[in-house]
Short mmCIF file of C-alpha atoms and ligand atoms in Angstrom, two decimals:
data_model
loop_
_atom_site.label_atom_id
_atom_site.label_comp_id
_atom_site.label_asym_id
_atom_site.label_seq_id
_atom_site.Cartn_x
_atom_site.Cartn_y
_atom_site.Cartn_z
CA UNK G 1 0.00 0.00 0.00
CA UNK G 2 1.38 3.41 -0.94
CA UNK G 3 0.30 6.94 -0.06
CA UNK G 4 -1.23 7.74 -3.36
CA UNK G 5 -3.25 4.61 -3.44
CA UNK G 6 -4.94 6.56 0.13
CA UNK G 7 -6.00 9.32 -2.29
CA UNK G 8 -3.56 11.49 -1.33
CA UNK G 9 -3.15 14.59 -3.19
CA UNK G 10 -0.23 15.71 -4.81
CA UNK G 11 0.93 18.95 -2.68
CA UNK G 12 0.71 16.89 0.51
CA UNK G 13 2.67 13.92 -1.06
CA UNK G 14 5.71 16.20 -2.08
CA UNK G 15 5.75 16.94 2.14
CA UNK G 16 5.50 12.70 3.44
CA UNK G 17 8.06 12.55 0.40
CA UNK G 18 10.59 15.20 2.11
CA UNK G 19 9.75 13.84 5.69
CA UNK G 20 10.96 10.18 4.42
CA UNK G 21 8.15 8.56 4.63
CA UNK G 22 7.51 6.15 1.70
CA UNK G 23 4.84 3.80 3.59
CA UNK G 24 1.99 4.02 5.63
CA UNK G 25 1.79 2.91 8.94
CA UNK G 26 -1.37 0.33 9.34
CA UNK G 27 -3.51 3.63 11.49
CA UNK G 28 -2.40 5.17 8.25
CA UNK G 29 -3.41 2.88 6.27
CA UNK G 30 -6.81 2.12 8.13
CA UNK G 31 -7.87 5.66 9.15
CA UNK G 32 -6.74 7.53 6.51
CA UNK G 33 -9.27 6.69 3.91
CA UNK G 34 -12.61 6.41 6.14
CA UNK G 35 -11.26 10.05 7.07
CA UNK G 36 -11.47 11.25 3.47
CA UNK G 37 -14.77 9.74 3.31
CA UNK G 38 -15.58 12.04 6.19
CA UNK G 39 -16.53 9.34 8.72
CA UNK G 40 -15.97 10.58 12.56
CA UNK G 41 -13.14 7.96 14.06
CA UNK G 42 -12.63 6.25 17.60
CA UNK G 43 -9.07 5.64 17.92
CA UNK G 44 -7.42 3.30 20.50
CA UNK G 45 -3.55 3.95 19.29
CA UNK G 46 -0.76 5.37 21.46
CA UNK G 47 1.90 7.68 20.14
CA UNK G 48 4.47 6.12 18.11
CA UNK G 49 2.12 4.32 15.82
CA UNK G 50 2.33 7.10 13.66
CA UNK G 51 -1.47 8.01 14.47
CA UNK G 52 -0.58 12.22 14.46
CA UNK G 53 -0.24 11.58 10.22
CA UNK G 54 -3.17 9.53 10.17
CA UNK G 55 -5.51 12.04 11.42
CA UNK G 56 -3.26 15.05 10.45
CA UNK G 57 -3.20 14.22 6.48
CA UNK G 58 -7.13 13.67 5.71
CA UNK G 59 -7.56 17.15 7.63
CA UNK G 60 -4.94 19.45 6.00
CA UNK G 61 -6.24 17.82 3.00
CA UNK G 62 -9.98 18.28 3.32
CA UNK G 63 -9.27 22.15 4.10
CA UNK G 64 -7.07 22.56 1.67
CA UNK G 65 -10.04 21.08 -0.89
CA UNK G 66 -12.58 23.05 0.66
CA UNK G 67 -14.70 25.95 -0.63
CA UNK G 68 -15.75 27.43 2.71
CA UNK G 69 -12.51 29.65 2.80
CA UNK G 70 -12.86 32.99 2.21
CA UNK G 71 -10.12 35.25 0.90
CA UNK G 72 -8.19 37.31 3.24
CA UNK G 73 -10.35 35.29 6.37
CA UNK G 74 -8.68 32.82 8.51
CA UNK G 75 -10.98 31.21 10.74
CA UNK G 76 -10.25 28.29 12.31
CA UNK G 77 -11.81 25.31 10.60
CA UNK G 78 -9.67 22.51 12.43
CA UNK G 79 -9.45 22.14 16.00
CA UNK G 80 -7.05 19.77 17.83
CA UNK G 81 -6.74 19.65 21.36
CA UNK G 82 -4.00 17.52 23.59
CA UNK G 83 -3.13 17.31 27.15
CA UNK G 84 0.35 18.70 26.97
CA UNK G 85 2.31 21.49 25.93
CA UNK G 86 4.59 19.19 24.13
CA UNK G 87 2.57 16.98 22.03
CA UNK G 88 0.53 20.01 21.22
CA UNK G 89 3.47 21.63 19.69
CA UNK G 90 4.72 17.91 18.31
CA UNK G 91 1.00 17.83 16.66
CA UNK G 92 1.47 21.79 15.57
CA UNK G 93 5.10 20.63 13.77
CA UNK G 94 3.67 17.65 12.47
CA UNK G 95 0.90 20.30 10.45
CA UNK G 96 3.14 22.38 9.69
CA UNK G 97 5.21 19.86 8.19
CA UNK G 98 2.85 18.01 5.92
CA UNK G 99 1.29 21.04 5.08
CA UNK G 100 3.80 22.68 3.78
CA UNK G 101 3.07 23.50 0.42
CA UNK G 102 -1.04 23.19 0.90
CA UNK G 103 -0.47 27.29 2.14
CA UNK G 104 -2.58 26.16 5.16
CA UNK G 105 -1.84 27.85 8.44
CA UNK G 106 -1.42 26.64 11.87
CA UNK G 107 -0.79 27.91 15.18
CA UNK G 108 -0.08 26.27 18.81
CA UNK G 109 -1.05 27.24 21.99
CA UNK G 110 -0.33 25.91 25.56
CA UNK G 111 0.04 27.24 28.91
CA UNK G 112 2.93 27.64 30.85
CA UNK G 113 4.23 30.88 29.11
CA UNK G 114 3.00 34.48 28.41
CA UNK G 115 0.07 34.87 26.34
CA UNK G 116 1.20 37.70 23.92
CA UNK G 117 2.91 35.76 21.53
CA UNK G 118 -0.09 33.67 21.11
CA UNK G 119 -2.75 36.29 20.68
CA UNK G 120 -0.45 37.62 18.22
CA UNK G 121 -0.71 34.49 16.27
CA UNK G 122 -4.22 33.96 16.17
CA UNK G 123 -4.56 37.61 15.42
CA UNK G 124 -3.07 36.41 11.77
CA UNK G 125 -5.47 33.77 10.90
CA UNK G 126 -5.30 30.14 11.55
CA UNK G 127 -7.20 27.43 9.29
CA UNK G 128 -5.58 24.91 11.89
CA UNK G 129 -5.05 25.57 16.16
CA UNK G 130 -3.56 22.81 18.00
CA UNK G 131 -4.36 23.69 22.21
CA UNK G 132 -3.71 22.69 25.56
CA UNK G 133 -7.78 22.65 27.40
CA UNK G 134 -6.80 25.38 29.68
CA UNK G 135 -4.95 27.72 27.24
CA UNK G 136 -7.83 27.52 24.97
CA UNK G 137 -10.97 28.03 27.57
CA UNK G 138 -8.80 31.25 28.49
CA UNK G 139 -7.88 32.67 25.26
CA UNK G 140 -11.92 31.73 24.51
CA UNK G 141 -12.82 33.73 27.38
CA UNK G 142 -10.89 36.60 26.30
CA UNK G 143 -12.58 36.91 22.57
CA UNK G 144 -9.51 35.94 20.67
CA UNK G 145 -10.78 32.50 19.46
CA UNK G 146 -13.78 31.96 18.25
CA UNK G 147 -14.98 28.08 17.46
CA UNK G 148 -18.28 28.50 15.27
CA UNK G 149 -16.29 27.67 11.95
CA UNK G 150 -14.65 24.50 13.49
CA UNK G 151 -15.44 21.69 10.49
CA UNK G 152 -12.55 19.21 12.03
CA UNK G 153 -12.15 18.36 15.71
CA UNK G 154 -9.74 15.98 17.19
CA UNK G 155 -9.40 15.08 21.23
CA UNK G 156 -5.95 13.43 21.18
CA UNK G 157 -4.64 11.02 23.90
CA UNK G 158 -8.07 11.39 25.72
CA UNK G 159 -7.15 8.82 28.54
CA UNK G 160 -4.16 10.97 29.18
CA UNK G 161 -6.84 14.09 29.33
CA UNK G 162 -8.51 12.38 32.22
CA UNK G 163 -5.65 11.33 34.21
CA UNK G 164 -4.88 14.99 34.39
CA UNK G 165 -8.40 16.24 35.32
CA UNK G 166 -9.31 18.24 32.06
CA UNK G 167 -13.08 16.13 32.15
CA UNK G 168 -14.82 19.79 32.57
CA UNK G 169 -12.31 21.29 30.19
CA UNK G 170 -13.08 19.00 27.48
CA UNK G 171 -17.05 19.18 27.86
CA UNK G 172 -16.70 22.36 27.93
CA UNK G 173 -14.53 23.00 24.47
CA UNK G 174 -16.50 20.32 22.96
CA UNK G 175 -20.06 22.34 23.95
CA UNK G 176 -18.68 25.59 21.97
CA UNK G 177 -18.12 23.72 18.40
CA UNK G 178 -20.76 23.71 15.73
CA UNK G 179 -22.63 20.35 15.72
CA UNK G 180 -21.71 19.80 11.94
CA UNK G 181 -18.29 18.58 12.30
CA UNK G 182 -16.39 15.76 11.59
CA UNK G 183 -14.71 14.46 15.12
CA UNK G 184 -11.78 12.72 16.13
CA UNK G 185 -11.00 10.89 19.17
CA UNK G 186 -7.80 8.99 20.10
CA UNK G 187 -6.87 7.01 23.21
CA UNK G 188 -4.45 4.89 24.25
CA UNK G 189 -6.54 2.67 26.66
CA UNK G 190 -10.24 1.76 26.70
CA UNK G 191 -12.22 2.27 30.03
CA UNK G 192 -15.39 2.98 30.52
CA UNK G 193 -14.99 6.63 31.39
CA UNK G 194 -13.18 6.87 28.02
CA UNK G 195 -16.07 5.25 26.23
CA UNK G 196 -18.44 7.26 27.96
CA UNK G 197 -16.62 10.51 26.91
CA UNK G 198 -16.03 9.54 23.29
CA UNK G 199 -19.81 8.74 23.27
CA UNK G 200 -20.26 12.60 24.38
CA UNK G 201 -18.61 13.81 21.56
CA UNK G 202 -18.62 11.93 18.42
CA UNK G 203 -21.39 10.27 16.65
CA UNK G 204 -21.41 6.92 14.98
CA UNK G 205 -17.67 6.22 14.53
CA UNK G 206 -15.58 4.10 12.96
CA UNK G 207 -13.57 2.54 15.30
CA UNK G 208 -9.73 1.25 14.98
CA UNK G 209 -7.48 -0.67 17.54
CA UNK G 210 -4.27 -0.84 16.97
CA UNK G 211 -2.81 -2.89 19.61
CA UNK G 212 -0.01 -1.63 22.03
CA UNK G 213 1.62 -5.50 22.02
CA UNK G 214 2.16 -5.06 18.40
CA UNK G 215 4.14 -1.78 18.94
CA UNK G 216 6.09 -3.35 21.83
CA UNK G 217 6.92 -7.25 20.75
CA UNK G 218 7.54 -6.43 16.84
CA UNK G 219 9.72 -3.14 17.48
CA UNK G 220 11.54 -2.95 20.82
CA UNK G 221 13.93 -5.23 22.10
CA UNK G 222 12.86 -5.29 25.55
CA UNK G 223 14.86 -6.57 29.00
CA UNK G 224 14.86 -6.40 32.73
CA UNK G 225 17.16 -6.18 35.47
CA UNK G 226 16.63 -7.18 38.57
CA UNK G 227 17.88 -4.59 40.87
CA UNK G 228 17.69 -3.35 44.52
CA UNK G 229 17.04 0.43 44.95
CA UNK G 230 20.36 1.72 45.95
CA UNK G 231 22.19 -0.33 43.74
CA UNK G 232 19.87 1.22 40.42
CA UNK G 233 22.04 4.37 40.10
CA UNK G 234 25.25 2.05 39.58
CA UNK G 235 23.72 -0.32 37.33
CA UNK G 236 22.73 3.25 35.30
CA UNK G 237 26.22 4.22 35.33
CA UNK G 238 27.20 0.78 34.66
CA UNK G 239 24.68 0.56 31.19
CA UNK G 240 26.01 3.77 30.05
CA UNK G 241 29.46 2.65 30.07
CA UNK G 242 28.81 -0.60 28.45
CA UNK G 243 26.53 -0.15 25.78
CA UNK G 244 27.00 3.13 23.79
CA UNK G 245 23.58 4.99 24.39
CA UNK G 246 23.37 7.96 21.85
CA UNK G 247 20.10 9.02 23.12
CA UNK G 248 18.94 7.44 25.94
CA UNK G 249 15.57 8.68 27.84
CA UNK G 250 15.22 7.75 31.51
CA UNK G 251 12.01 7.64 33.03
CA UNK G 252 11.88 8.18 36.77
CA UNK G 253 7.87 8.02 39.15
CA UNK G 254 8.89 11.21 40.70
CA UNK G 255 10.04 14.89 40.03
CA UNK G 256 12.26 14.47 42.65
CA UNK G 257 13.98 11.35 41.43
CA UNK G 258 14.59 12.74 37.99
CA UNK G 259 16.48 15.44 39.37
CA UNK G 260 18.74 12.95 41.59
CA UNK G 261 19.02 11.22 38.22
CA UNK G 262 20.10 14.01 36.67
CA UNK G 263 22.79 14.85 39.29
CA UNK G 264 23.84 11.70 39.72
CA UNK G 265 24.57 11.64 35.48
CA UNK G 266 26.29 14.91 35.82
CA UNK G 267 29.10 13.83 38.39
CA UNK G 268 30.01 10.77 36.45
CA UNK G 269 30.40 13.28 33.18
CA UNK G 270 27.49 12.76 31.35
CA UNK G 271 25.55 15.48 30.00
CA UNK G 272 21.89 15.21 31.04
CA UNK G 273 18.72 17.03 31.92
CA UNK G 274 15.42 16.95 33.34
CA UNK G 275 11.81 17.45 31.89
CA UNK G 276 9.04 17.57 34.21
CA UNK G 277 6.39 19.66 35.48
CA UNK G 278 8.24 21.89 37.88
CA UNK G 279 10.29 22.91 35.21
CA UNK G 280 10.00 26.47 33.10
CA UNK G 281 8.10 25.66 29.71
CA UNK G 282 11.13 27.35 28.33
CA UNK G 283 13.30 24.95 30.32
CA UNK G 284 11.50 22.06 29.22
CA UNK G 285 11.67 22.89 25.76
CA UNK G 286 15.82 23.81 25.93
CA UNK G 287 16.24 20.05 27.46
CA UNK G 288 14.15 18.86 24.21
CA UNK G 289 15.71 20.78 21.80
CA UNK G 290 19.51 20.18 23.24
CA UNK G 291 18.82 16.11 23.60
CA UNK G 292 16.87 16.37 19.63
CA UNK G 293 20.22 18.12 17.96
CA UNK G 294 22.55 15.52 20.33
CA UNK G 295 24.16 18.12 22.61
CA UNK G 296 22.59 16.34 25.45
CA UNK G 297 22.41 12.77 25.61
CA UNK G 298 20.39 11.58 28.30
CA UNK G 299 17.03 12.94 28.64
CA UNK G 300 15.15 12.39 32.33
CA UNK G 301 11.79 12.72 32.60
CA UNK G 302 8.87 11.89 34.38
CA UNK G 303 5.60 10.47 32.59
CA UNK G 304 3.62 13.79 31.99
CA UNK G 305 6.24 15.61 30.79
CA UNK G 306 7.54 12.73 28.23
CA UNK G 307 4.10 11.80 27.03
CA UNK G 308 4.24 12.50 23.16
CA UNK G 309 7.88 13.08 23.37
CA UNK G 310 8.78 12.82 19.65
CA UNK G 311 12.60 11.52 18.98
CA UNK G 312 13.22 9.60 15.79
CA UNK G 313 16.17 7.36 16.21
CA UNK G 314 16.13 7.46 20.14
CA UNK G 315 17.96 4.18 20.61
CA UNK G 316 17.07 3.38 24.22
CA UNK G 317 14.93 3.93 26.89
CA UNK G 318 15.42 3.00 30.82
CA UNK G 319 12.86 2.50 33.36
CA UNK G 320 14.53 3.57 36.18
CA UNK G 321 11.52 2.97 38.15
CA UNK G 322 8.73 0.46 37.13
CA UNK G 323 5.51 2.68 36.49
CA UNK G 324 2.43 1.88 39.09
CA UNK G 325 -0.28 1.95 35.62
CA UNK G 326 0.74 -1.01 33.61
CA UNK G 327 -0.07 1.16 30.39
CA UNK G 328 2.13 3.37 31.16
CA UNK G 329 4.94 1.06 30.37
CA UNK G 330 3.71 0.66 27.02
CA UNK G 331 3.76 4.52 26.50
CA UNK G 332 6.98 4.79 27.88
CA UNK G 333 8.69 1.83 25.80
CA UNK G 334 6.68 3.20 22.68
CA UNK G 335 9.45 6.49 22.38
CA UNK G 336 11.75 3.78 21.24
CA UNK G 337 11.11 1.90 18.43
CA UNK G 338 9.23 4.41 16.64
CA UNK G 339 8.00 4.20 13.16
CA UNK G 340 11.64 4.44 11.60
CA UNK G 341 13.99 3.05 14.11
CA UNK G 342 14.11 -0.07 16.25
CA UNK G 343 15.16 0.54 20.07
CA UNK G 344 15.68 -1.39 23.04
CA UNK G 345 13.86 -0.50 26.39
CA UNK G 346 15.87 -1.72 29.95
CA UNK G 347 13.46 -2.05 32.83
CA UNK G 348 14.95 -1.79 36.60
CA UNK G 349 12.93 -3.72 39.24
CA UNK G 350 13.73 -3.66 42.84
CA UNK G 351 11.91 -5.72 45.20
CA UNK G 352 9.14 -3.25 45.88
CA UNK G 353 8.08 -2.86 42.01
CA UNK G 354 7.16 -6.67 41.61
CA UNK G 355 3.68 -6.08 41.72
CA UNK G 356 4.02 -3.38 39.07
CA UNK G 357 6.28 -5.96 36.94
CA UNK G 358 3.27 -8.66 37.04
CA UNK G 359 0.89 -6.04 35.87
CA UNK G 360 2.89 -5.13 33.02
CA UNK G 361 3.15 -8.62 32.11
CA UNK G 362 -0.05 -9.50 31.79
CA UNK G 363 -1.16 -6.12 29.72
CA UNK G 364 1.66 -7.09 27.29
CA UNK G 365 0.99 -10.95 27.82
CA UNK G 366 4.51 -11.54 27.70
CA UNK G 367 7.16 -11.84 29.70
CA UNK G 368 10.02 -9.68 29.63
CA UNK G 369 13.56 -10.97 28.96
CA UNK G 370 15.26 -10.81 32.15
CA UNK G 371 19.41 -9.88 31.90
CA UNK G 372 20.79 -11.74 34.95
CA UNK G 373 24.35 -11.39 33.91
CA UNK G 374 25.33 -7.87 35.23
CA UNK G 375 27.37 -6.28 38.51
CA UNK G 376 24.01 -5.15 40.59
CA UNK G 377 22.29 -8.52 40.51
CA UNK G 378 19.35 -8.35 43.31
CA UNK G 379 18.40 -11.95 43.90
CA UNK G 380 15.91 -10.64 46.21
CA UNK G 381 14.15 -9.03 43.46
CA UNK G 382 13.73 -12.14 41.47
CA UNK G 383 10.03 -13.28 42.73
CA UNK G 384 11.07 -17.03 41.18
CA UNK G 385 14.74 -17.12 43.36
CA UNK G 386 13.34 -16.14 46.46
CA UNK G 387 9.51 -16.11 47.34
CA UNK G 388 9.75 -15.22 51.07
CA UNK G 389 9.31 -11.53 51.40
CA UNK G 390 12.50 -11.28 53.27
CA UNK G 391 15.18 -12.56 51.14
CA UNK G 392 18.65 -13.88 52.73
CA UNK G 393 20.95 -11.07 51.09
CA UNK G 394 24.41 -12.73 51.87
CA UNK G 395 24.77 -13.85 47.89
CA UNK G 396 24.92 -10.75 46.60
CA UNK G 397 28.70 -9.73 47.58
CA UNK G 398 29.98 -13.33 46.04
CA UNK G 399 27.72 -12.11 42.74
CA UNK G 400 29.55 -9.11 42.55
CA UNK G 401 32.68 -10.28 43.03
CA UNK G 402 31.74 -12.39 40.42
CA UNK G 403 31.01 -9.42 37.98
CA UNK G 404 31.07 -10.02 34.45
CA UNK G 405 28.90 -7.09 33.09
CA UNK G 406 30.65 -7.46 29.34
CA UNK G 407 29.01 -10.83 28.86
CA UNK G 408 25.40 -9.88 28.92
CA UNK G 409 23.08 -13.03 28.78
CA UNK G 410 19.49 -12.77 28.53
CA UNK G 411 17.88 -16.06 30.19
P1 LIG M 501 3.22 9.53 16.05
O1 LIG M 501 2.61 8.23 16.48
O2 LIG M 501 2.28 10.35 15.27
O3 LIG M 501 3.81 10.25 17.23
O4 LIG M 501 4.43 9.19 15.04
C1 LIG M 501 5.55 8.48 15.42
C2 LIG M 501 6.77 8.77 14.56
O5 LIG M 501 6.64 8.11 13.32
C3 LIG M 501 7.04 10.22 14.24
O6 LIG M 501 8.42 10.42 14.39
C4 LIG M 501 6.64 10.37 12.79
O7 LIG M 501 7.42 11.36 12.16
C5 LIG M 501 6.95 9.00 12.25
N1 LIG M 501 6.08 8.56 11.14
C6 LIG M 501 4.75 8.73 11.04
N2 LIG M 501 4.28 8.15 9.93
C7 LIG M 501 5.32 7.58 9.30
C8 LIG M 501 5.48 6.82 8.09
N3 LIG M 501 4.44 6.53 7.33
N4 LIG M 501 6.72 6.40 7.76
C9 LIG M 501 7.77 6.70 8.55
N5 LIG M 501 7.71 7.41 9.71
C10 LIG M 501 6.48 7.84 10.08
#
């Protein structure tokens, strides 16, 4: 299957052309035609799958086709709204990109950072605005957006939405757009708040699945080390050392720990940063751009902030900590292995993240390769070595006087 066989047109090929893309992804290949045919779409797909395409292509394309344009009037016709300030601007680059020679315009806006820049934007025209929920409601509030000629709406990463608390937000948005519209709704997971939501908005979809597994058993290489807490910054300092890690993203459960991670990086030499929520906007997007152009090479971050995160060729992810929400470790493992590259994503587990590891397990229905073979091994992590709850520790100093982290065996 090719792009033009989608019904592509030409203006918008010449862009996937430049961006390298010479195949559709299967969302691509699934959504993008029911799209065109104007259908509204339920989408379970995380980010990685190369779902911001599938929805972003039929759009530019249908307003670039369409006769309700007015010269010299800009308003906005498509309307895509996403929990956070980076995939909104990841979604806003992605337009911008593919619509490059469509003369479409487009325009972000998030919180985080003064308005002016913004409002001076909009002021200009936009056929497309990509938002963060509160950024919008306030630049709503204050007459410089107005939503009546909305023909496009998409709700992206919708579980992620509700995690955050943007529920009112969303009804909200969603009660200020003409009822004529086509609608677009993507999620990751399935629950029955999500459903209930989706059922809110659109109205009879089409509905695709494309399953995490796929994204995680075909693409990433994945492994886990068993680990004990204090022993996880070593084993970090160990990896880095033995495997070269040109981009490597660390994901840490807290704020806190990312910075530790960071500081911990920085002593042994390596040049890392942070991204999470306490950071400046401008901060955060520094410690994106620096790790994209290579001048940083190990990116910490905490789930919120690295949701969307869009690297091509990042070659590894660690899970410093196992996250709590078993889907979670699919998003996390899905930065790697993205549509053009392959990656490998290492998992730490100390004894108190077992329960997490299980859950994971049985979401992915796999289980993960586990790298026994390294300096830090934590017997008392490994649920099938030792059951009792307090494990007898006295192995470990033989193990690591045993060390052979070169010869890396995956049992
Ligand atoms: P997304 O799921 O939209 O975040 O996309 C994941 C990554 O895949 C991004 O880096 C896109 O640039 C890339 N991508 C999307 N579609 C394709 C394609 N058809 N061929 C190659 N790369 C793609």
């Amino acid at each position: 299957m090719t792009f033009e066989q989608l019904g592509i047109i030409d203006p918008i090929l010449k862009a996937l052309q430049r961006e390298g893309y010479t195949h559709p992804t299967p969302i691509q290949e699934q959504a993008i035609p029911l799209l065109l045919n104007g259908k509204d779409l339920l989408g379970c797909a995380q980010t990685g799958t190369g779902k911001t395409a599938a929805f972003a292509v039929p759009i530019i394309q249908h307003l670039y086709q369409s006769k309700t344009r007015q010269k010299g009037s800009r308003p906005v016709r498509a309307l895509i709204v996403a929990p956070t300030r980076e995939l909104a601007i990841q979604i806003y680059e992605s337009f911008t990109s593919y619509g490059q020679f469509t003369g479409l315009r487009s325009v972000v806006i998030y919180g985080g950072v003064k308005q002016g820049k913004q409002t001076q934007a909009l002021q200009k025209g936009a056929d497309i605005l990509v938002a963060t929920p509160g950024r919008l409601l306030d630049l709503i509030g204050q007459g410089f957006i107005d939503l009546s000629s909305v023909t496009h709406s998409v709700l992206d990463e919708a579980d992620h939405m509700l995690d955050m608390g943007f529920i009112h937000d969303i009804k909200r948005i969603v009660r200020l757009l003409p009822q004529k519209r086509q609608s677009l709704f993507f999620s990751a997971t399935m629950s029955k708040e999500i459903e209930a939501l989706s059922k809110n908005i659109l109205g009879q979809p089409a509905r695709i699945t494309i399953q995490p597994e796929q994204a995680t058993a075909e693409k990433v290489d994945q492994a886990l080390y068993y680990v004990s807490k204090p022993d996880k910054r070593k084993l970090l300092l160990h990896l880095l050392e033995e495997e070269s890690m040109d981009s490597l993203l660390v994901f840490s459960r807290t704020k806190h720990g990312a910075n530790k991670i960071v500081k911990i990086l920085e002593r042994a030499g390596h040049k890392a940063a942070a991204i999470h929520g306490n950071k400046s906007q401008n901060a955060r997007q520094k410690a994106l751009g620096e790790f994209k152009d290579g001048d940083l090479n190990v990116l910490v971050a905490t789930d919120i902030a690295a949701r969307g995160i869009d690297v091509d060729e990042l070659s590894y992810v660690i899970n410093y900590d196992l996250p709590n929400v078993p889907e979670t470790y699919v998003h996390r493992i899905g930065r790697t292995g993205r549509a053009k590259a392959s990656g490998i994503a290492i998992s730490f587990c100390d004894t108190e993240e077992r329960a997490y590891l299980k859950d994971i397990q049985k979401l992915i229905d796999q289980r993960i390769p586990v790298v026994s073979d390294h300096p830090y091994p934590d017997n008392g992590s490994r649920p099938e070595t030792v059951p009792s709850n307090n494990p007898p520790r006295g192995g470990r100093k033989k193990q690591r006087n045993q060390r052979n982290g070169r010869n890396r065996r995956r049992s």
